[in-house]
Tab-separated table of C-alpha atoms in Angstrom:
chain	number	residue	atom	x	y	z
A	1	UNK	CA	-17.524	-95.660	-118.437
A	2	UNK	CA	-16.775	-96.232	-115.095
A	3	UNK	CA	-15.081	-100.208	-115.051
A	4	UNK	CA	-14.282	-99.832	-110.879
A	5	UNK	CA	-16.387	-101.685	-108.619
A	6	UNK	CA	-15.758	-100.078	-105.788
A	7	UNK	CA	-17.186	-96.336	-105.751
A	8	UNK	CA	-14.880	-93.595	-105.176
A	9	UNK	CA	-14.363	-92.451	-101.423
A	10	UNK	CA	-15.183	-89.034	-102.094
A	11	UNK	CA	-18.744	-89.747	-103.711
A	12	UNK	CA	-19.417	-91.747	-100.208
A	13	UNK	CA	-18.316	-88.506	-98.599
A	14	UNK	CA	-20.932	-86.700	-100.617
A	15	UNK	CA	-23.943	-88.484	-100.055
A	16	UNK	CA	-26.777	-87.175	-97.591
A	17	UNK	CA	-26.604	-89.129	-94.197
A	18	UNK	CA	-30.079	-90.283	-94.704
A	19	UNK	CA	-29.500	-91.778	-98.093
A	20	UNK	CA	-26.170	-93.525	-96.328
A	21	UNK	CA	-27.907	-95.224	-93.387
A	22	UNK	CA	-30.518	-96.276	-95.566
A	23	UNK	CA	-27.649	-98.118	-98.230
A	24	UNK	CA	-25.846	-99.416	-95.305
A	25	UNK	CA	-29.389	-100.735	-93.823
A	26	UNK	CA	-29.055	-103.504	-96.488
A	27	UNK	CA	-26.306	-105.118	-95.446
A	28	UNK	CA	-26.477	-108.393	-93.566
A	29	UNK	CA	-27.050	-107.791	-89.644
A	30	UNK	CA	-24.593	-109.791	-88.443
A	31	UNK	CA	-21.460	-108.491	-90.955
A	32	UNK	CA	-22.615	-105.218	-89.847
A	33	UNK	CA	-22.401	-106.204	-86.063
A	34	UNK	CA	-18.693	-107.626	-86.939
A	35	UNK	CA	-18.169	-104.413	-88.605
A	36	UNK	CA	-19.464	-101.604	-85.887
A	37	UNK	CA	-15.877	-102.143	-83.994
A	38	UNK	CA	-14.106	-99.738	-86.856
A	39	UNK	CA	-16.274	-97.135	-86.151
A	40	UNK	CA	-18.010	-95.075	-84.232
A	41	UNK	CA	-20.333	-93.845	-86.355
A	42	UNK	CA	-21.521	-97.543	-87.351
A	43	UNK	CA	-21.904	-98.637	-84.286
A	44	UNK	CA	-24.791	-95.110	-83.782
A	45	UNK	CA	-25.613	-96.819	-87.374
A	46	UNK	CA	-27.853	-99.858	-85.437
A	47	UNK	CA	-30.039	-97.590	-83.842
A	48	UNK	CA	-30.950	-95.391	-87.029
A	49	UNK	CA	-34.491	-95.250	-87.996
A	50	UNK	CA	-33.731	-97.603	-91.378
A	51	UNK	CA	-32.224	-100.507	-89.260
A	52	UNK	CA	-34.526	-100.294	-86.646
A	53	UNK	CA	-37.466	-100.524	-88.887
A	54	UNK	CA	-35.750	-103.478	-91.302
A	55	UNK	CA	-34.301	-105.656	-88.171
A	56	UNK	CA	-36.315	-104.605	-85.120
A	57	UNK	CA	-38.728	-107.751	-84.344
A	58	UNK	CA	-41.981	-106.066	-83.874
A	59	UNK	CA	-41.269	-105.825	-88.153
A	60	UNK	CA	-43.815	-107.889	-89.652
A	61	UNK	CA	-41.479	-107.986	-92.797
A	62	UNK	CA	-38.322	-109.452	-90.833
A	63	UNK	CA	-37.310	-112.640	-89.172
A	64	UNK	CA	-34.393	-112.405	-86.509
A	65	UNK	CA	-30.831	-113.323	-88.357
A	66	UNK	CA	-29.775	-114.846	-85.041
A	67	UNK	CA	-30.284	-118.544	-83.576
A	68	UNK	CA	-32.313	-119.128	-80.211
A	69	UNK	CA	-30.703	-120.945	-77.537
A	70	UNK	CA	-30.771	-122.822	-73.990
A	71	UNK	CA	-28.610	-121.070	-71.401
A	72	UNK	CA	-26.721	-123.082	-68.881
A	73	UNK	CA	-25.543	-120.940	-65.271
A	74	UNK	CA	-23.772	-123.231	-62.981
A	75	UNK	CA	-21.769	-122.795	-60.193
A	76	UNK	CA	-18.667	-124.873	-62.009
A	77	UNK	CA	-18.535	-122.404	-64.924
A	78	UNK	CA	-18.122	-118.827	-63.196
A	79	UNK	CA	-18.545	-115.923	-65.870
A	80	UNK	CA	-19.564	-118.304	-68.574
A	81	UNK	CA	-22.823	-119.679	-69.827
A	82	UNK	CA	-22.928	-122.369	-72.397
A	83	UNK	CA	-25.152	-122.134	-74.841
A	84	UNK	CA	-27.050	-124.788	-76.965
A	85	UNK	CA	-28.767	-123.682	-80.178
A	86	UNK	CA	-32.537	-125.144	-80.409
A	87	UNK	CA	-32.485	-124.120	-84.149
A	88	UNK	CA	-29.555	-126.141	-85.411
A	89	UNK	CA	-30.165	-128.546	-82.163
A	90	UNK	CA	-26.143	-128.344	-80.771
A	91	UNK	CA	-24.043	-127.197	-78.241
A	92	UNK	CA	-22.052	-124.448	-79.334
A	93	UNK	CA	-18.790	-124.080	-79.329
A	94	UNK	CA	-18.063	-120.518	-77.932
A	95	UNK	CA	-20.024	-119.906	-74.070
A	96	UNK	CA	-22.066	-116.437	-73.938
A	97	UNK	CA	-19.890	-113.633	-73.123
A	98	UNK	CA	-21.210	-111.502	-70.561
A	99	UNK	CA	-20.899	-107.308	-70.318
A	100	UNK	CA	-17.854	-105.403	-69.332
A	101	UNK	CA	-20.010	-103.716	-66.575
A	102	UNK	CA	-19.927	-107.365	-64.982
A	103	UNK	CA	-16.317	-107.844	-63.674
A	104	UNK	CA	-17.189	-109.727	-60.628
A	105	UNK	CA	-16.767	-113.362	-60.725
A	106	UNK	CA	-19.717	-113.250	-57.989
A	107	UNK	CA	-22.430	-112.350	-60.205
A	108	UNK	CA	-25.483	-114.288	-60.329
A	109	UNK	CA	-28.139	-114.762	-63.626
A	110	UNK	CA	-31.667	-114.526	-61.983
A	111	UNK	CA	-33.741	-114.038	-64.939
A	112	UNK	CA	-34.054	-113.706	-68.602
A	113	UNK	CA	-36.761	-112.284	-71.516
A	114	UNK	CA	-37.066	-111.713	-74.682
A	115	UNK	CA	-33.343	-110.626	-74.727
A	116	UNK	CA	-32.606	-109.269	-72.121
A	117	UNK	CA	-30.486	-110.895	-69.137
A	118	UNK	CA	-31.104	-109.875	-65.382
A	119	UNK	CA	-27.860	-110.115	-62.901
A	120	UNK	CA	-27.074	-109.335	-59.876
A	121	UNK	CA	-24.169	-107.958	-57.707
A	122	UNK	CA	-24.545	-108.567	-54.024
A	123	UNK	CA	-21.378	-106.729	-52.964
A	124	UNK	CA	-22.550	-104.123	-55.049
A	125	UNK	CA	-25.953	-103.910	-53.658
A	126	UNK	CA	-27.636	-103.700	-57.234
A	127	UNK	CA	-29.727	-105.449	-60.144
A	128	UNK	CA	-28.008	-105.049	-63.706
A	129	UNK	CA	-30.075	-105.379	-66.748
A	130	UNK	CA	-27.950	-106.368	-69.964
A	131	UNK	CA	-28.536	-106.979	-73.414
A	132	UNK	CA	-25.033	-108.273	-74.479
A	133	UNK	CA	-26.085	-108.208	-78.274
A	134	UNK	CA	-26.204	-104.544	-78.244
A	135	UNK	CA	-23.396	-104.607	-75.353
A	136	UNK	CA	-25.646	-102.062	-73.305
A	137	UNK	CA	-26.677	-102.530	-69.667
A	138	UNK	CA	-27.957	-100.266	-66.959
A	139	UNK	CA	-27.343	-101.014	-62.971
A	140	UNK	CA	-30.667	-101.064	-60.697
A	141	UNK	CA	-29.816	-99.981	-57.241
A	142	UNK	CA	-31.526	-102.310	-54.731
A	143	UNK	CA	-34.739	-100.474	-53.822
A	144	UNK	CA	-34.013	-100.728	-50.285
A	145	UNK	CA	-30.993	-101.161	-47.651
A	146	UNK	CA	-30.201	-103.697	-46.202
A	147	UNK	CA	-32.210	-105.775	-49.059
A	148	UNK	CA	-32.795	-109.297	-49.219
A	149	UNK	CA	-35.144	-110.833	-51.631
A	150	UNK	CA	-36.720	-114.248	-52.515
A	151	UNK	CA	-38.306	-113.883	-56.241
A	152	UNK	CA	-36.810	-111.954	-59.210
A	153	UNK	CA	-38.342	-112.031	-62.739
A	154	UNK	CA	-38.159	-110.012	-65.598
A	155	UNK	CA	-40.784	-109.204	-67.582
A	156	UNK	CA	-39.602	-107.418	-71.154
A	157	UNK	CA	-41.885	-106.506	-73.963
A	158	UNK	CA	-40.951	-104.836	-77.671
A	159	UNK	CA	-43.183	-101.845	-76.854
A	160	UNK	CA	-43.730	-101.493	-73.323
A	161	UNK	CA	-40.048	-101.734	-72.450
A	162	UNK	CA	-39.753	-103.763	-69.233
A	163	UNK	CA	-40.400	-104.819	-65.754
A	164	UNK	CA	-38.370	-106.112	-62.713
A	165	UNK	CA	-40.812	-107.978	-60.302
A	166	UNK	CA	-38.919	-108.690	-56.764
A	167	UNK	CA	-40.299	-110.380	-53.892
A	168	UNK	CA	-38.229	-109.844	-50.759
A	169	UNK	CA	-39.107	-111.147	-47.271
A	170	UNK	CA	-39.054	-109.094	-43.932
A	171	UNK	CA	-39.683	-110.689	-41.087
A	172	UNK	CA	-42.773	-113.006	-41.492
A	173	UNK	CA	-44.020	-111.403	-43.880
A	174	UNK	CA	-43.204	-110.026	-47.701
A	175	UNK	CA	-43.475	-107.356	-49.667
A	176	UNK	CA	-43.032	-106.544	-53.460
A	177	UNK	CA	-41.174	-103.943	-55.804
A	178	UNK	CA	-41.663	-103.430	-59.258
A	179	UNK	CA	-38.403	-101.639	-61.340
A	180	UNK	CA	-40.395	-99.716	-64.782
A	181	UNK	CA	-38.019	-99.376	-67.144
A	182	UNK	CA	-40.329	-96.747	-68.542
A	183	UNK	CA	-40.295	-94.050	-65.609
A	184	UNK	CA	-36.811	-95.357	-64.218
A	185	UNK	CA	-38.352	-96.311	-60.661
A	186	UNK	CA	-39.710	-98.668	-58.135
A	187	UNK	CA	-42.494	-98.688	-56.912
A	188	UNK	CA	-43.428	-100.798	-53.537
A	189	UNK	CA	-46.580	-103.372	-52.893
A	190	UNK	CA	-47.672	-105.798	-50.280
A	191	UNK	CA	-46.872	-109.571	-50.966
A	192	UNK	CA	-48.128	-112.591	-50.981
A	193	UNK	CA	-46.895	-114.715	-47.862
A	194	UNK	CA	-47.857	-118.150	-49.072
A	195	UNK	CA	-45.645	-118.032	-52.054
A	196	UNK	CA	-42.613	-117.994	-50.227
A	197	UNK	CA	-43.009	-120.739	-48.223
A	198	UNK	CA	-42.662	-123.562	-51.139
A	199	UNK	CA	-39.541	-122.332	-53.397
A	200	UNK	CA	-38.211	-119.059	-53.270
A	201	UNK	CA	-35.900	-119.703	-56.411
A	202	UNK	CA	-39.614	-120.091	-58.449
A	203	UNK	CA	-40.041	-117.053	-60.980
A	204	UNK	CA	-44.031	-115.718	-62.022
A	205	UNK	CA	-45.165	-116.725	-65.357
A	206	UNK	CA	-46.487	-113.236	-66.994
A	207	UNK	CA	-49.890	-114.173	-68.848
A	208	UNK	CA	-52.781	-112.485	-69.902
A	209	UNK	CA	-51.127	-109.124	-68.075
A	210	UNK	CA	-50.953	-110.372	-64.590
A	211	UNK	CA	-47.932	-112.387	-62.851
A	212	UNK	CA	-49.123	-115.708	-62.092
A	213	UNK	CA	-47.776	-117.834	-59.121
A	214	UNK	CA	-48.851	-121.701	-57.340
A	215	UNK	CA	-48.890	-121.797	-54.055
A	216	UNK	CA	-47.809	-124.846	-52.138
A	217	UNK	CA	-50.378	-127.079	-50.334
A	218	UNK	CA	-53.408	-126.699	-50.781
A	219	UNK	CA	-52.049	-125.363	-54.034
A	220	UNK	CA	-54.348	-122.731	-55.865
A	221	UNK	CA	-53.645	-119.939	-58.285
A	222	UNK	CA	-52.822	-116.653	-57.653
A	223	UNK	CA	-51.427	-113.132	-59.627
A	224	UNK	CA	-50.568	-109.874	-58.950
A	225	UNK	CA	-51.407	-106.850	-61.508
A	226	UNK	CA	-48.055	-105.150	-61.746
A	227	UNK	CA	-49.149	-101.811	-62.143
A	228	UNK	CA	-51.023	-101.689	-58.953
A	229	UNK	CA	-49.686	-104.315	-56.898
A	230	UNK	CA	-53.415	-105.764	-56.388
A	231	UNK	CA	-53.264	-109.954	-55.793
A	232	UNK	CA	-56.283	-112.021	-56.716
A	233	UNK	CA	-56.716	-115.883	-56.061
A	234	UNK	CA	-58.168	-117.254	-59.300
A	235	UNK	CA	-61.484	-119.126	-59.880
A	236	UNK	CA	-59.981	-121.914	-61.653
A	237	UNK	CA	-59.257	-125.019	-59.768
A	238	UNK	CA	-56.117	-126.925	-60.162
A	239	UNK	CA	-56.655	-131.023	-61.127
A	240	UNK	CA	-57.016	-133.622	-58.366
A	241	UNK	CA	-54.089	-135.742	-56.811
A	242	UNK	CA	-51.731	-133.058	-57.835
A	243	UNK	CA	-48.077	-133.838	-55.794
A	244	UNK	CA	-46.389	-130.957	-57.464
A	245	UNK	CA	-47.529	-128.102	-59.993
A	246	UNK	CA	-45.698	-125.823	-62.684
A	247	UNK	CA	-47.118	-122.943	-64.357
A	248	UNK	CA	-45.940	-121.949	-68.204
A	249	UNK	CA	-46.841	-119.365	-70.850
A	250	UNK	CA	-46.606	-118.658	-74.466
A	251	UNK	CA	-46.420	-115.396	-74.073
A	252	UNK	CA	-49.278	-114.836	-76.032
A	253	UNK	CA	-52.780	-116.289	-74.973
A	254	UNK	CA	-52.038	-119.931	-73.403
A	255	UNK	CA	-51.505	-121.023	-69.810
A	256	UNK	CA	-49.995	-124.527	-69.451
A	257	UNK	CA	-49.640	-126.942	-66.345
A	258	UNK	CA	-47.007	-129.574	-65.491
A	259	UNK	CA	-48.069	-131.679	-62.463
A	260	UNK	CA	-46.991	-134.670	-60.894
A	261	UNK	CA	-49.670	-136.740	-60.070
A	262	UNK	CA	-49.967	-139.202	-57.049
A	263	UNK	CA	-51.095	-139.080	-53.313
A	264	UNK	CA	-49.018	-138.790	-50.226
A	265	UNK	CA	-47.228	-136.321	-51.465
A	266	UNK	CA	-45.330	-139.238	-53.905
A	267	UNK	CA	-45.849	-138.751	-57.868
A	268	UNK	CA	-46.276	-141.646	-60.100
A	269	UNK	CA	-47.171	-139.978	-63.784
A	270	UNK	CA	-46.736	-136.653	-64.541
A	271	UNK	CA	-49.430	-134.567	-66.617
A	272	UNK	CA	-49.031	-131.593	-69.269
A	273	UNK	CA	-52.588	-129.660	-68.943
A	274	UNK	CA	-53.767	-126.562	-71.023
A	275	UNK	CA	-56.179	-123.703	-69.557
A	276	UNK	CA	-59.479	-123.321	-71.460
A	277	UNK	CA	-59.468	-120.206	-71.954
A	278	UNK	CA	-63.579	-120.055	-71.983
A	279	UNK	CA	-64.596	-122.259	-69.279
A	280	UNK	CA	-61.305	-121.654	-67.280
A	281	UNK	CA	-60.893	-125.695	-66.576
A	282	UNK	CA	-57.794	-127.442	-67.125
A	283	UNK	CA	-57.674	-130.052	-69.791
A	284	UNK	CA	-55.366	-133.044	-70.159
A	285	UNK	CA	-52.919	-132.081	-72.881
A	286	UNK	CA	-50.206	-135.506	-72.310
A	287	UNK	CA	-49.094	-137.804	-69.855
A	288	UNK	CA	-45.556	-137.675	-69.683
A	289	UNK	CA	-44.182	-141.186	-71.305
A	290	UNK	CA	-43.563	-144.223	-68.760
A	291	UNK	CA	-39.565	-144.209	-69.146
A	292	UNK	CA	-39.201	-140.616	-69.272
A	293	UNK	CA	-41.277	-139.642	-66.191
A	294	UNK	CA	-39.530	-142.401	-64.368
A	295	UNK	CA	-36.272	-141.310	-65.123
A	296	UNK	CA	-37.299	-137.742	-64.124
A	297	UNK	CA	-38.638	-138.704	-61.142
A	298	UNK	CA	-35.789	-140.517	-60.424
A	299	UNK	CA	-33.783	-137.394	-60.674
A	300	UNK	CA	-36.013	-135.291	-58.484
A	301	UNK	CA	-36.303	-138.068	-55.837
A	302	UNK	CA	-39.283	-136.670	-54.019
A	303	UNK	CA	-37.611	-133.024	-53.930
A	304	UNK	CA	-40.402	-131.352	-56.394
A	305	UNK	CA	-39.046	-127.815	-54.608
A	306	UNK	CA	-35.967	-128.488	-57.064
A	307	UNK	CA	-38.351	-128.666	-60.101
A	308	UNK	CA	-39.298	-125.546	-62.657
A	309	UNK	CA	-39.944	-125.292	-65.876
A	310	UNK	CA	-40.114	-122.402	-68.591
A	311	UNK	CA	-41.623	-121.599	-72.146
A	312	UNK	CA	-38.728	-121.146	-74.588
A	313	UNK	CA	-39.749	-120.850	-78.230
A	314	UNK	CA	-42.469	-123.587	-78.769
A	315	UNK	CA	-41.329	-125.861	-76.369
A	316	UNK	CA	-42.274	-126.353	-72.938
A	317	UNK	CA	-38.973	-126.928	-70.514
A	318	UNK	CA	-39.042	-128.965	-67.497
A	319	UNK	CA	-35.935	-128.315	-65.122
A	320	UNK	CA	-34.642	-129.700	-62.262
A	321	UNK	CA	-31.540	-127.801	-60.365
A	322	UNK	CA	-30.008	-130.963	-59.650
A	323	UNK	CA	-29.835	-132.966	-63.492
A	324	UNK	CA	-27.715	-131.498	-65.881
A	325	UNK	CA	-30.525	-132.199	-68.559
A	326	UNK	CA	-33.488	-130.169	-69.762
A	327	UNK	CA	-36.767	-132.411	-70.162
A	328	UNK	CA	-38.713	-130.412	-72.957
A	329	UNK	CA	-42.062	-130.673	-74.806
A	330	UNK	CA	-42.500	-129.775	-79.091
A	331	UNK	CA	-46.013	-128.615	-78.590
A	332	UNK	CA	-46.192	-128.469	-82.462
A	333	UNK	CA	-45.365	-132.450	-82.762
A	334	UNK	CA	-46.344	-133.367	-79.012
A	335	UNK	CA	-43.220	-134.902	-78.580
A	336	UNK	CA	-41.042	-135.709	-75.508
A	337	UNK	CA	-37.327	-135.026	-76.023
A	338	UNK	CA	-34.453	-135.268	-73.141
A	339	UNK	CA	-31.686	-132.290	-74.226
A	340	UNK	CA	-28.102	-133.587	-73.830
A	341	UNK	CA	-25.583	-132.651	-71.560
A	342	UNK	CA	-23.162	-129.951	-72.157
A	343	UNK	CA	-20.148	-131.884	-73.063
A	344	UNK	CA	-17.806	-128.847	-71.173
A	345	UNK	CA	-19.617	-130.207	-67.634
A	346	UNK	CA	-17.442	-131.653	-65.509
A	347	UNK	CA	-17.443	-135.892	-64.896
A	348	UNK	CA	-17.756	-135.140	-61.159
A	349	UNK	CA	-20.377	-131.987	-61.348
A	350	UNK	CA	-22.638	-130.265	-58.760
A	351	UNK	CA	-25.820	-129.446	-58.094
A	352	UNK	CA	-27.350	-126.073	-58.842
A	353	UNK	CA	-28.235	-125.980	-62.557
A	354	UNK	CA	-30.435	-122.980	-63.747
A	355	UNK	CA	-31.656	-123.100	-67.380
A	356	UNK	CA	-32.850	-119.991	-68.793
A	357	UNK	CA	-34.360	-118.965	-71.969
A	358	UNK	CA	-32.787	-116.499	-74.369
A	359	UNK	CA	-33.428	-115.245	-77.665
A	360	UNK	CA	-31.171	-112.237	-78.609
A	361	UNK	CA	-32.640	-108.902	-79.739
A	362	UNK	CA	-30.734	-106.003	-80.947
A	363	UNK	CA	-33.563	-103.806	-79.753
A	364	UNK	CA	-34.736	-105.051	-76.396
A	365	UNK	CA	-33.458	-101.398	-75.048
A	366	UNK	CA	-32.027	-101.511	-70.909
């Protein structure tokens, strides 16, 4: 009888590689990730049919290993992006390390999903899509030279890989390119002038397979199909006395609206509104508590261009670039929460604070 508990190198040696991955497919994802540094072979390992199928999170059997987190870009933390964990509710102690392919100190974060980070390198002339979890990237040569633009987001899906949405101006008016990941190319639309004349930094919400956008005064609805560049202004109104509005998604099947609320062009409550999905009317979800929509508007002080907000795992995030704290929304509880500052800020700290949401995913492919 064999008393050893470790099996004997040359019986690993042996074994079919099919019958290895699959073994090795049961350890722990993140002591294999700790692991793939000793070898190159474990590191091709992750993207084997038996890991992909166990970990990958379009797996109805699996639930991600990792934690989901806030991430903080700032102008007084160059290369570094603190991160604070919304499943164990802390800061954390280690900031996000960005790729290799990034060595410039002048990159800039412009958008995040499901993943997936978008960058980008002016000097360079290019867009660089990363997934630092899988430590892969690809560069995205600007579609056009001399390029400008206005708008980025990124749109990333499990199946459907992903889609780089970029609204640039020229002259008085705009046009749009869309990056598919899927054929490797842009392809070039007509924009949507209005857009750009509230706040460029705004990203489109992606619902119900359009990109939605607000206009500013008299605000109404519009989206763009990405696959053929159409627009369409929508046939649902937005709520009366509105002073400022924010769209957000689930992802899934619900459109949300922040607003202030007020006349001449001062708020005085802000409103959280869901979009019947039948009779396309907005109903009142929650007004924003007294104290915490004073304090908010405090913060703003009449500059609403500084406000956005985002969908980030169940909560609804409401951002301004000036405060160095999230306002967020537990749409399971319908609870108001403020998120604290990152303790690493500066006492004497600046504006320009862009929140973004990511989730890692070992498979959200570049």
């Amino acid at each position: 009888m064999i008393q050893s508990n470790q099996m004997d190198p040359k019986i690993w040696s042996r074994l079919p590689e099919d019958v290895l991955e699959h073994l090795l497919s049961f350890l722990p994802l993140k002591t294999f990730l700790k692991l793939r540094s000793t070898c190159k072979h474990f590191k091709t390992l992750l993207f084997s049919p038996p890991f992909i199928s166990k970990h990958s999170p379009s797996s109805s059997s699996s639930s991600s290993p990792f934690s989901s987190f806030f991430l903080l870009s700032h102008p007084q933390f160059p290369r570094q992006y603190p991160l604070f964990d919304t499943v164990h509710n802390n800061w954390r102690n280690l900031s996000l390390c960005i790729s290799p392919v990034l060595p410039s100190s002048s990159s800039v974060l412009l958008s995040s999903s499901n993943g997936l980070l978008c960058f980008t390198r002016p000097s360079s002339t290019s867009f660089i899509i990363t997934n630092v979890l899988a430590r892969s990237s690809r560069v995205l040569e600007y579609p056009n030279l001399p390029f400008s633009f206005e708008s980025v987001t990124l749109i990333s899906s499990a199946n459907n890989g992903y889609k780089l949405f970029v609204m640039s101006a020229f002259g008085s008016s705009s046009k749009v390119f869309v990056y598919d990941s899927l054929v490797h190319s842009w392809s070039q639309f007509g924009g949507f002038d209005l857009i750009l004349n509230e706040n460029h930094h705004q990203e489109g919400v992606f619902h119900d397979g359009y990109l939605w956008f607000i206009t500013p005064e008299p605000y109404f609805i519009v989206s763009i199909d990405l696959d053929n560049g159409v627009w369409k202004r929508s046939n649902f109104e937005l709520p009366s006395e509105v002073t400022f509005a924010r769209l957000v998604s689930d992802g899934d099947k619900k459109l949300f609206l922040i607003s202030g609320n007020g006349s001449n062009g001062i708020s005085r409550s802000m409103k959280l509104w869901e979009l019947n999905g039948d009779s396309k009317i907005w109903v009142e979800v929650e007004n924003v508590p007294e104290l915490i929509c004073r304090k908010f508007l405090s913060v703003c002080y009449h500059n609403y261009e500084h406000v956005y907000c985002f969908w980030h795992k169940g909560l609804i995030c409401v951002c301004c670039y000036s405060w160095p704290e999230i306002l967020y929304y537990k749409v399971s509880r319908r609870t108001w929460h403020w998120l604290p500052k990152c303790p690493s800020l500066p006492d004497k700290w600046s504006c320009g604070f862009r929140w973004f949401s990511f989730v890692p995913e070992l498979y959200a492919f570049v």
